[in-house]
């Protein structure tokens, strides 16, 4: 079945850039997503990328997709303390989403 | 209005109780979803409704019974649950279940089974 993997933890200093990485196995994935989950809350969609794109930028967020290596990354520029959360990578195929285990981002002042 | 609401926020129930979780959206979305999320884990898909019909059931035990009374409402009926069913239950909706349509998540119901 589909598998999505992420590193579990990332710690950065406020103002630095954060890069969260994700790998997936399903080559038929058409859409790849990044979600943010703050403690006690539901998931918030941050951005998504279609599989025929290499890069997507949205304000402080940059998504890079290497389809050959099945590697997806999310770069957050000028990371703030409010960015501390769990970030989930997800792929979607045939109406079903598969999530990675999530990367806990800690931003230190 | 881009909000998905869920009630109750918290629920404690015994193994012999019957309770229901409710989800509502008024965005005109035709796909609605139930997910289960354990602590520090990703959401696991349980059910997908498309145009008020159940389209995906991820082999969920029958003690969980979904219902979609209309296009804005999604219920999850609970009966004879086990302590391991304690989790955060998330509802989501999207314009349609296929394609790139993003899912909007509710805040979840935190369920504790005693």
Coordinates of N, CA and C in Angstrom, one line a residue:
Chain A
X1 N 0.8 -1.2 0.0 CA 0.0 0.0 0.0 C 0.9 1.3 0.0
X2 N 0.2 2.4 0.0 CA 0.9 3.7 0.0 C 1.6 3.9 1.3
X3 N 2.8 4.5 1.2 CA 3.6 4.8 2.4 C 4.1 6.2 2.3
X4 N 4.0 7.0 3.4 CA 4.5 8.3 3.4 C 5.4 8.5 4.7
X5 N 6.6 8.9 4.5 CA 7.5 9.0 5.7 C 8.1 10.4 5.9
X6 N 8.2 10.7 7.1 CA 8.8 12.0 7.5 C 9.7 11.8 8.7
X7 N 10.7 12.7 8.9 CA 11.4 12.7 10.1 C 10.5 13.3 11.2
X8 N 10.7 12.8 12.4 CA 9.7 13.1 13.5 C 9.9 14.5 14.1
X9 N 11.1 15.0 14.2 CA 11.4 16.2 15.0 C 12.3 17.2 14.2
X10 N 12.0 18.5 14.4 CA 12.9 19.5 13.8 C 12.9 20.7 14.8
X11 N 14.0 21.2 15.1 CA 14.1 22.4 16.0 C 14.9 23.4 15.4
X12 N 14.4 24.7 15.3 CA 15.1 25.8 14.7 C 15.0 27.0 15.6
X13 N 15.8 28.0 15.3 CA 15.7 29.3 16.1 C 14.8 30.2 15.3
X14 N 14.2 31.1 16.0 CA 13.3 32.1 15.4 C 14.0 32.9 14.4
X15 N 13.4 33.1 13.2 CA 14.1 33.9 12.2 C 14.8 33.0 11.2
X16 N 15.2 31.8 11.6 CA 15.8 30.8 10.6 C 14.8 30.3 9.7
X17 N 15.3 29.6 8.6 CA 14.4 28.8 7.7 C 14.3 27.4 8.3
X18 N 13.1 26.8 8.1 CA 12.9 25.4 8.4 C 12.6 24.6 7.2
X19 N 13.2 23.4 7.1 CA 12.9 22.6 5.9 C 12.4 21.2 6.5
X20 N 11.2 20.9 6.1 CA 10.6 19.6 6.5 C 10.5 18.7 5.3
X21 N 11.0 17.5 5.4 CA 11.1 16.6 4.3 C 10.1 15.4 4.4
X22 N 9.8 14.9 3.3 CA 8.8 13.8 3.2 C 9.1 12.9 2.0
X23 N 9.0 11.6 2.1 CA 9.1 10.8 1.0 C 7.9 9.9 0.9
X24 N 7.5 9.5 -0.3 CA 6.3 8.8 -0.6 C 6.6 7.7 -1.5
X25 N 5.7 6.6 -1.6 CA 6.0 5.5 -2.4 C 5.1 5.4 -3.6
X26 N 3.9 6.0 -3.5 CA 2.9 5.8 -4.5 C 3.2 6.6 -5.8
X27 N 3.6 6.0 -6.8 CA 4.0 6.8 -8.0 C 2.8 7.4 -8.7
X28 N 1.6 6.9 -8.4 CA 0.4 7.4 -9.1 C -0.2 8.6 -8.3
X29 N 0.4 9.0 -7.2 CA -0.1 10.2 -6.5 C -0.2 11.4 -7.4
X30 N -1.4 12.0 -7.4 CA -1.6 13.1 -8.2 C -1.4 14.4 -7.5
X31 N -1.7 14.4 -6.2 CA -1.7 15.6 -5.4 C -0.9 15.3 -4.1
X32 N -0.1 16.3 -3.7 CA 0.6 16.1 -2.4 C 0.4 17.4 -1.6
X33 N 0.2 17.2 -0.3 CA -0.3 18.2 0.6 C 0.6 18.4 1.8
X34 N 0.6 19.6 2.3 CA 1.2 19.9 3.6 C 0.1 20.4 4.5
X35 N -0.1 19.8 5.7 CA -1.0 20.3 6.7 C -0.3 20.6 8.0
X36 N -0.9 21.6 8.7 CA -0.3 22.0 10.0 C -1.4 21.7 11.1
X37 N -0.9 21.1 12.2 CA -1.8 20.8 13.3 C -1.2 21.4 14.6
X38 N -1.9 22.3 15.2 CA -1.5 22.9 16.5 C -2.2 22.1 17.6
X39 N -1.6 22.1 18.8 CA -2.1 21.3 19.9 C -3.6 21.5 20.1
X40 N -4.4 20.4 20.2 CA -5.8 20.4 20.5 C -6.7 20.9 19.3
X41 N -6.1 21.0 18.1 CA -6.8 21.5 17.0 C -6.9 20.5 15.9
X42 N -7.8 20.8 14.9 CA -7.8 19.9 13.7 C -6.7 20.3 12.8
X43 N -6.7 19.7 11.6 CA -5.6 20.0 10.6 C -6.0 21.2 9.7
X44 N -4.9 22.0 9.5 CA -5.1 23.1 8.6 C -4.3 22.9 7.3
X45 N -4.9 23.0 6.2 CA -4.2 22.8 4.9 C -3.3 24.0 4.7
X46 N -2.0 23.8 4.5 CA -1.1 24.9 4.3 C -1.0 25.2 2.8
X47 N -0.7 24.1 2.0 CA -0.5 24.2 0.6 C -0.5 22.8 0.0
X48 N -0.7 22.8 -1.3 CA -0.6 21.5 -2.0 C 0.1 21.7 -3.4
X49 N 0.6 20.6 -4.0 CA 1.3 20.7 -5.2 C 0.8 19.6 -6.1
X50 N 0.6 19.9 -7.4 CA 0.2 18.9 -8.3 C 1.4 18.1 -8.8
X51 N 1.3 16.9 -9.1 CA 2.5 16.1 -9.4 C 3.3 16.5 -10.6
X52 N 2.7 17.3 -11.5 CA 3.5 17.7 -12.7 C 4.2 19.0 -12.4
X53 N 4.2 19.5 -11.2 CA 4.9 20.7 -10.8 C 6.2 20.4 -10.1
X54 N 7.2 21.3 -10.1 CA 8.4 21.1 -9.4 C 8.5 21.9 -8.1
X55 N 7.8 23.1 -8.2 CA 7.9 24.0 -7.1 C 6.7 24.9 -7.0
X56 N 6.3 25.2 -5.8 CA 5.2 26.1 -5.6 C 5.6 27.1 -4.4
X57 N 5.4 28.4 -4.6 CA 5.7 29.3 -3.5 C 4.5 30.1 -3.1
X58 N 4.3 30.2 -1.8 CA 3.1 30.9 -1.3 C 3.6 31.7 -0.1
X59 N 3.9 32.9 -0.2 CA 4.4 33.8 0.9 C 5.6 33.2 1.5
X60 N 5.6 32.8 2.8 CA 6.8 32.3 3.4 C 7.0 30.8 3.1
X61 N 6.1 30.2 2.4 CA 6.2 28.7 2.2 C 6.6 28.4 0.8
X62 N 7.6 27.5 0.7 CA 8.0 27.0 -0.6 C 8.0 25.5 -0.6
X63 N 7.3 24.9 -1.6 CA 7.2 23.4 -1.7 C 8.0 23.0 -2.9
X64 N 8.9 22.0 -2.7 CA 9.7 21.5 -3.7 C 9.3 20.0 -3.9
X65 N 9.2 19.6 -5.2 CA 8.8 18.2 -5.4 C 9.8 17.6 -6.4
X66 N 10.4 16.5 -6.0 CA 11.3 15.7 -6.9 C 10.6 14.4 -7.2
X67 N 9.9 14.4 -8.3 CA 9.0 13.3 -8.6 C 9.9 12.0 -8.8
X68 N 11.1 12.1 -9.4 CA 11.9 11.0 -9.7 C 12.3 10.3 -8.4
X69 N 12.6 11.1 -7.4 CA 13.0 10.5 -6.1 C 11.9 10.3 -5.1
X70 N 10.7 10.8 -5.5 CA 9.5 10.8 -4.7 C 9.8 11.5 -3.4
X71 N 10.3 12.7 -3.5 CA 10.7 13.5 -2.3 C 10.0 14.8 -2.4
X72 N 9.4 15.2 -1.3 CA 8.7 16.5 -1.1 C 9.2 17.2 0.0
X73 N 9.4 18.5 -0.1 CA 9.9 19.3 1.1 C 9.1 20.6 1.2
X74 N 9.0 21.0 2.4 CA 8.3 22.3 2.8 C 9.3 23.2 3.5
X75 N 9.6 24.4 2.9 CA 10.5 25.3 3.5 C 9.7 26.5 4.0
X76 N 9.9 26.8 5.3 CA 9.3 27.9 5.9 C 10.3 29.0 6.1
X77 N 10.2 30.1 5.5 CA 11.2 31.2 5.6 C 10.8 32.0 6.9
X78 N 11.9 32.6 7.5 CA 11.7 33.4 8.7 C 10.7 32.8 9.7
X79 N 11.1 31.6 10.2 CA 10.2 30.8 11.0 C 10.0 31.6 12.3
X80 N 8.7 31.6 12.7 CA 8.2 32.3 13.9 C 7.8 31.3 15.0
X81 N 7.7 31.8 16.2 CA 7.3 30.9 17.3 C 5.9 30.3 17.0
X82 N 5.0 31.1 16.3 CA 3.7 30.6 16.0 C 3.7 29.5 15.0
X83 N 4.8 29.2 14.4 CA 4.9 28.1 13.4 C 5.1 26.8 14.1
X84 N 5.4 26.8 15.4 CA 5.6 25.6 16.2 C 4.3 24.8 16.1
X85 N 4.4 23.5 15.6 CA 3.2 22.7 15.4 C 3.7 21.4 14.9
X86 N 2.8 20.5 14.6 CA 3.1 19.2 13.9 C 2.7 19.5 12.4
X87 N 3.6 19.1 11.5 CA 3.4 19.2 10.1 C 3.3 17.9 9.4
X88 N 2.1 17.7 8.7 CA 1.9 16.4 8.1 C 2.0 16.5 6.6
X89 N 2.7 15.6 6.0 CA 2.8 15.5 4.5 C 1.7 14.5 4.2
X90 N 1.0 14.7 3.1 CA -0.1 13.7 2.7 C -0.1 13.6 1.2
X91 N -0.4 12.4 0.7 CA -0.6 12.2 -0.7 C -2.0 11.7 -0.9
X92 N -2.6 12.1 -2.1 CA -4.0 11.7 -2.4 C -4.1 11.0 -3.7
X93 N -4.8 9.9 -3.7 CA -5.0 9.2 -4.9 C -6.4 8.5 -4.8
X94 N -7.2 8.7 -5.9 CA -8.5 8.1 -5.9 C -9.4 8.5 -4.7
X95 N -9.3 9.7 -4.3 CA -10.2 10.2 -3.2 C -9.7 9.9 -1.8
X96 N -8.6 9.1 -1.7 CA -8.1 8.8 -0.4 C -6.8 9.5 -0.1
X97 N -6.7 10.0 1.1 CA -5.4 10.6 1.5 C -4.7 9.7 2.5
X98 N -3.4 9.6 2.3 CA -2.5 8.9 3.2 C -1.5 9.9 3.8
X99 N -1.5 9.9 5.1 CA -0.6 10.9 5.8 C 0.7 10.3 6.3
X100 N 1.7 11.1 6.4 CA 2.9 10.7 7.1 C 2.7 10.8 8.6
X101 N 3.7 10.4 9.3 CA 3.6 10.4 10.8 C 3.7 11.8 11.4
X102 N 4.1 12.8 10.6 CA 4.1 14.1 11.1 C 5.5 14.5 11.7
X103 N 5.9 15.8 11.4 CA 7.1 16.3 11.9 C 6.8 17.4 13.0
X104 N 7.3 17.2 14.2 CA 7.0 18.2 15.2 C 8.1 19.3 15.1
X105 N 7.7 20.5 14.7 CA 8.6 21.6 14.6 C 8.5 22.5 15.9
X106 N 9.7 22.7 16.5 CA 9.8 23.5 17.6 C 10.7 24.7 17.3
X107 N 10.1 25.9 17.5 CA 10.9 27.1 17.2 C 11.3 27.8 18.5
X108 N 12.6 28.0 18.7 CA 13.1 28.5 19.9 C 13.4 30.0 19.7
X109 N 13.0 30.8 20.7 CA 13.2 32.3 20.6 C 14.7 32.7 20.6
Chain B
X1 N -18.0 31.5 4.7 CA -17.9 30.6 5.8 C -17.1 29.3 5.4
X2 N -15.9 29.2 6.0 CA -15.1 28.1 5.6 C -14.9 27.2 6.8
X3 N -15.9 27.1 7.6 CA -15.8 26.4 8.9 C -16.5 25.0 8.9
X4 N -15.8 24.1 9.5 CA -16.5 22.8 9.8 C -16.6 22.7 11.3
X5 N -17.8 22.5 11.8 CA -18.0 22.5 13.3 C -18.3 21.1 13.7
X6 N -17.8 20.7 14.9 CA -18.0 19.4 15.4 C -18.5 19.5 16.9
X7 N -19.5 18.7 17.2 CA -20.0 18.6 18.6 C -20.1 17.2 19.0
X8 N -19.9 16.9 20.3 CA -19.3 17.8 21.3 C -17.8 17.9 21.2
X9 N -17.2 18.8 21.9 CA -15.7 19.0 21.9 C -15.1 17.8 22.6
X10 N -15.7 17.4 23.7 CA -15.2 16.3 24.5 C -16.3 15.4 24.8
X11 N -16.0 14.1 24.9 CA -17.0 13.1 25.2 C -16.4 12.0 26.0
X12 N -17.0 11.7 27.2 CA -16.6 10.5 28.0 C -17.7 9.5 28.0
X13 N -17.5 8.3 27.6 CA -18.6 7.3 27.6 C -18.1 6.0 28.1
X14 N -19.0 5.2 28.7 CA -18.7 3.9 29.1 C -18.9 2.9 27.9
X15 N -18.4 1.7 28.1 CA -18.4 0.7 27.1 C -19.8 0.3 26.7
X16 N -20.8 0.5 27.5 CA -22.2 0.1 27.2 C -23.0 1.2 26.7
X17 N -22.5 2.4 26.6 CA -23.3 3.6 26.2 C -23.4 3.6 24.7
X18 N -24.5 4.4 24.3 CA -24.6 4.8 22.9 C -24.6 6.3 22.8
X19 N -23.7 6.8 22.0 CA -23.6 8.3 21.8 C -23.4 8.6 20.3
X20 N -23.5 9.8 20.0 CA -23.3 10.3 18.6 C -22.4 11.5 18.5
X21 N -21.5 11.5 17.5 CA -20.7 12.7 17.2 C -21.4 13.4 16.0
X22 N -21.3 14.7 16.0 CA -22.0 15.4 14.9 C -21.0 16.4 14.2
X23 N -21.2 16.6 13.0 CA -20.3 17.4 12.1 C -21.2 18.2 11.2
X24 N -20.9 19.5 11.0 CA -21.7 20.3 10.1 C -20.8 21.2 9.3
X25 N -21.2 21.4 8.0 CA -20.5 22.4 7.2 C -21.6 23.1 6.3
X26 N -21.4 24.3 6.0 CA -22.3 25.1 5.1 C -21.5 25.7 4.0
X27 N -20.6 25.0 3.5 CA -19.8 25.4 2.3 C -20.3 24.8 1.0
X28 N -21.3 24.1 1.1 CA -21.8 23.4 -0.1 C -21.0 22.3 -0.6
X29 N -20.1 21.8 0.3 CA -19.3 20.6 -0.1 C -20.1 19.3 -0.2
X30 N -19.7 18.5 -1.1 CA -20.5 17.3 -1.4 C -19.7 16.0 -0.9
X31 N -18.5 16.2 -0.3 CA -17.8 15.1 0.2 C -17.5 15.4 1.7
X32 N -17.7 14.4 2.5 CA -17.5 14.6 4.0 C -16.8 13.3 4.5
X33 N -15.9 13.5 5.5 CA -15.0 12.4 5.9 C -15.0 12.3 7.4
X34 N -14.8 11.1 7.9 CA -14.5 10.9 9.3 C -13.1 10.3 9.4
X35 N -12.3 10.9 10.3 CA -10.9 10.3 10.6 C -10.8 10.1 12.1
X36 N -10.0 9.1 12.4 CA -9.6 8.9 13.8 C -8.1 9.2 14.0
X37 N -7.8 9.9 15.1 CA -6.4 10.3 15.3 C -6.0 10.0 16.7
X38 N -5.0 9.1 16.9 CA -4.4 8.8 18.2 C -3.3 9.8 18.4
X39 N -3.0 10.0 19.7 CA -2.0 11.0 20.1 C -0.7 10.8 19.4
X40 N -0.1 11.8 18.8 CA 1.2 11.8 18.2 C 1.2 11.0 16.9
X41 N 0.0 10.7 16.4 CA -0.1 9.9 15.1 C -0.8 10.7 14.1
X42 N -0.7 10.2 12.8 CA -1.5 10.9 11.7 C -2.9 10.5 11.8
X43 N -3.8 11.3 11.1 CA -5.2 10.9 11.0 C -5.3 9.6 10.2
X44 N -6.2 8.7 10.6 CA -6.5 7.5 9.8 C -7.9 7.6 9.3
X45 N -8.1 7.5 8.0 CA -9.4 7.6 7.3 C -10.3 6.5 7.8
X46 N -11.5 6.8 8.1 CA -12.5 5.8 8.5 C -13.6 5.7 7.4
X47 N -14.2 6.8 7.1 CA -15.4 6.8 6.1 C -15.3 8.0 5.2
X48 N -15.8 7.9 4.0 CA -16.0 9.0 3.1 C -17.4 8.9 2.5
X49 N -18.1 10.0 2.6 CA -19.4 10.2 2.0 C -19.2 11.1 0.8
X50 N -19.8 10.7 -0.3 CA -19.8 11.5 -1.5 C -21.2 11.7 -2.0
X51 N -21.7 12.9 -2.1 CA -23.1 13.2 -2.5 C -24.0 12.3 -1.6
X52 N -23.8 12.4 -0.3 CA -24.6 11.8 0.7 C -24.6 10.2 0.7
X53 N -23.8 9.6 -0.1 CA -23.7 8.2 -0.1 C -22.3 7.7 0.4
X54 N -22.3 6.7 1.1 CA -21.1 6.1 1.6 C -20.2 5.6 0.5
X55 N -19.0 6.1 0.3 CA -18.2 5.7 -0.9 C -17.0 4.9 -0.4
X56 N -16.5 5.2 0.8 CA -15.4 4.5 1.3 C -15.6 4.1 2.8
X57 N -15.4 2.9 3.1 CA -15.4 2.4 4.5 C -14.1 1.6 4.7
X58 N -13.2 2.2 5.5 CA -11.9 1.6 5.6 C -11.9 0.4 6.6
X59 N -12.8 -0.5 6.4 CA -12.9 -1.7 7.3 C -13.0 -1.3 8.7
X60 N -13.9 -0.4 9.0 CA -14.1 0.1 10.4 C -15.1 -0.9 11.1
X61 N -14.8 -1.2 12.3 CA -15.7 -2.1 13.1 C -17.1 -1.5 13.1
X62 N -18.1 -2.4 13.2 CA -19.5 -2.0 13.1 C -20.0 -1.3 14.3
X63 N -19.2 -1.2 15.4 CA -19.6 -0.4 16.5 C -19.5 1.1 16.2
X64 N -18.9 1.4 15.1 CA -18.9 2.8 14.5 C -19.9 2.8 13.3
X65 N -20.9 3.7 13.4 CA -21.9 3.7 12.3 C -22.1 5.1 11.8
X66 N -21.7 5.4 10.6 CA -21.8 6.7 10.1 C -23.2 7.0 9.5
X67 N -23.6 8.2 9.4 CA -24.8 8.6 8.8 C -24.7 10.0 8.2
X68 N -25.3 10.2 7.0 CA -25.2 11.5 6.4 C -26.7 11.9 6.1
X69 N -27.4 12.5 7.0 CA -28.8 12.8 6.8 C -29.1 13.8 5.7
X70 N -28.1 14.8 5.5 CA -28.2 15.7 4.3 C -26.8 16.2 4.0
X71 N -26.8 17.0 3.0 CA -25.5 17.4 2.4 C -24.6 18.2 3.4
X72 N -25.2 18.7 4.5 CA -24.5 19.6 5.4 C -24.1 18.9 6.7
X73 N -24.7 17.7 6.9 CA -24.5 17.1 8.2 C -23.9 15.7 8.1
X74 N -23.1 15.3 9.0 CA -22.5 14.0 9.1 C -22.4 13.6 10.5
X75 N -23.0 12.4 10.8 CA -23.0 11.9 12.2 C -22.1 10.6 12.2
X76 N -21.6 10.3 13.5 CA -21.0 9.1 13.7 C -21.6 8.5 15.0
X77 N -22.3 7.4 14.8 CA -23.0 6.8 16.0 C -22.1 5.8 16.6
X78 N -22.0 5.8 17.9 CA -21.0 5.0 18.6 C -21.8 4.0 19.6
X79 N -21.4 2.8 19.6 CA -22.1 1.8 20.5 C -21.1 0.7 20.8
X80 N -21.1 0.4 22.1 CA -20.3 -0.7 22.6 C -18.8 -0.5 22.3
X81 N -18.3 0.7 22.5 CA -16.9 1.0 22.2 C -16.0 0.3 23.2
X82 N -14.7 0.2 22.8 CA -13.7 -0.3 23.6 C -12.7 0.8 24.1
X83 N -12.0 0.7 25.2 CA -11.1 1.7 25.6 C -10.1 2.1 24.5
X84 N -9.7 1.2 23.7 CA -8.7 1.5 22.6 C -9.3 2.4 21.5
X85 N -10.6 2.6 21.6 CA -11.3 3.6 20.6 C -11.1 5.0 21.1
X86 N -10.6 5.2 22.3 CA -10.3 6.6 22.7 C -9.4 7.3 21.8
X87 N -9.7 8.5 21.3 CA -8.9 9.2 20.3 C -9.6 10.5 20.0
X88 N -9.0 11.3 19.1 CA -9.6 12.5 18.6 C -10.2 12.1 17.3
X89 N -11.5 12.4 17.1 CA -12.3 12.1 15.9 C -12.5 13.4 15.1
X90 N -11.9 13.4 13.9 CA -11.9 14.5 13.1 C -12.9 14.4 11.9
X91 N -13.6 15.4 11.7 CA -14.5 15.4 10.5 C -13.9 16.4 9.5
X92 N -14.0 16.1 8.2 CA -13.5 17.0 7.2 C -14.5 17.1 6.0
X93 N -14.4 18.1 5.2 CA -15.3 18.2 4.0 C -14.4 18.8 2.9
X94 N -14.9 18.5 1.7 CA -14.2 19.1 0.5 C -15.3 19.2 -0.6
X95 N -15.0 20.0 -1.6 CA -16.0 20.2 -2.7 C -16.4 18.9 -3.3
X96 N -15.5 18.1 -3.6 CA -15.8 16.7 -4.0 C -14.6 15.8 -3.5
X97 N -14.9 14.5 -3.5 CA -13.9 13.6 -2.9 C -12.7 13.4 -3.9
X98 N -12.9 13.5 -5.2 CA -11.8 13.3 -6.1 C -11.1 14.6 -6.5
X99 N -10.0 14.6 -7.2 CA -9.3 15.8 -7.6 C -8.6 16.5 -6.5
X100 N -8.2 17.7 -6.7 CA -7.3 18.4 -5.8 C -8.0 19.2 -4.7
X101 N -9.3 19.0 -4.6 CA -10.1 19.9 -3.7 C -9.6 19.6 -2.3
X102 N -9.2 20.8 -1.7 CA -8.6 20.6 -0.3 C -9.7 20.3 0.7
X103 N -9.3 19.5 1.7 CA -10.1 19.2 2.8 C -10.1 20.2 3.9
X104 N -11.2 20.6 4.4 CA -11.3 21.5 5.5 C -11.7 20.6 6.7
X105 N -10.8 20.7 7.8 CA -11.0 19.9 9.0 C -11.7 20.7 10.1
X106 N -12.6 20.0 10.8 CA -13.1 20.5 12.1 C -12.1 20.4 13.2
X107 N -12.4 20.9 14.4 CA -11.5 20.9 15.5 C -11.4 19.5 16.2
X108 N -12.4 18.7 15.9 CA -12.4 17.3 16.4 C -13.2 17.2 17.7
X109 N -13.5 15.9 18.0 CA -14.2 15.6 19.3 C -13.2 14.6 19.9
X110 N -12.8 15.0 21.2 CA -11.9 14.1 21.9 C -12.7 13.1 22.7
X111 N -12.6 11.9 22.3 CA -13.4 10.8 22.9 C -12.6 10.0 23.9
X112 N -13.2 9.8 25.1 CA -12.5 8.9 26.0 C -13.6 7.8 26.4
X113 N -13.1 6.5 26.2 CA -14.0 5.4 26.5 C -13.5 4.7 27.8
X114 N -14.4 4.7 28.8 CA -13.9 4.2 30.1 C -14.5 2.8 30.4

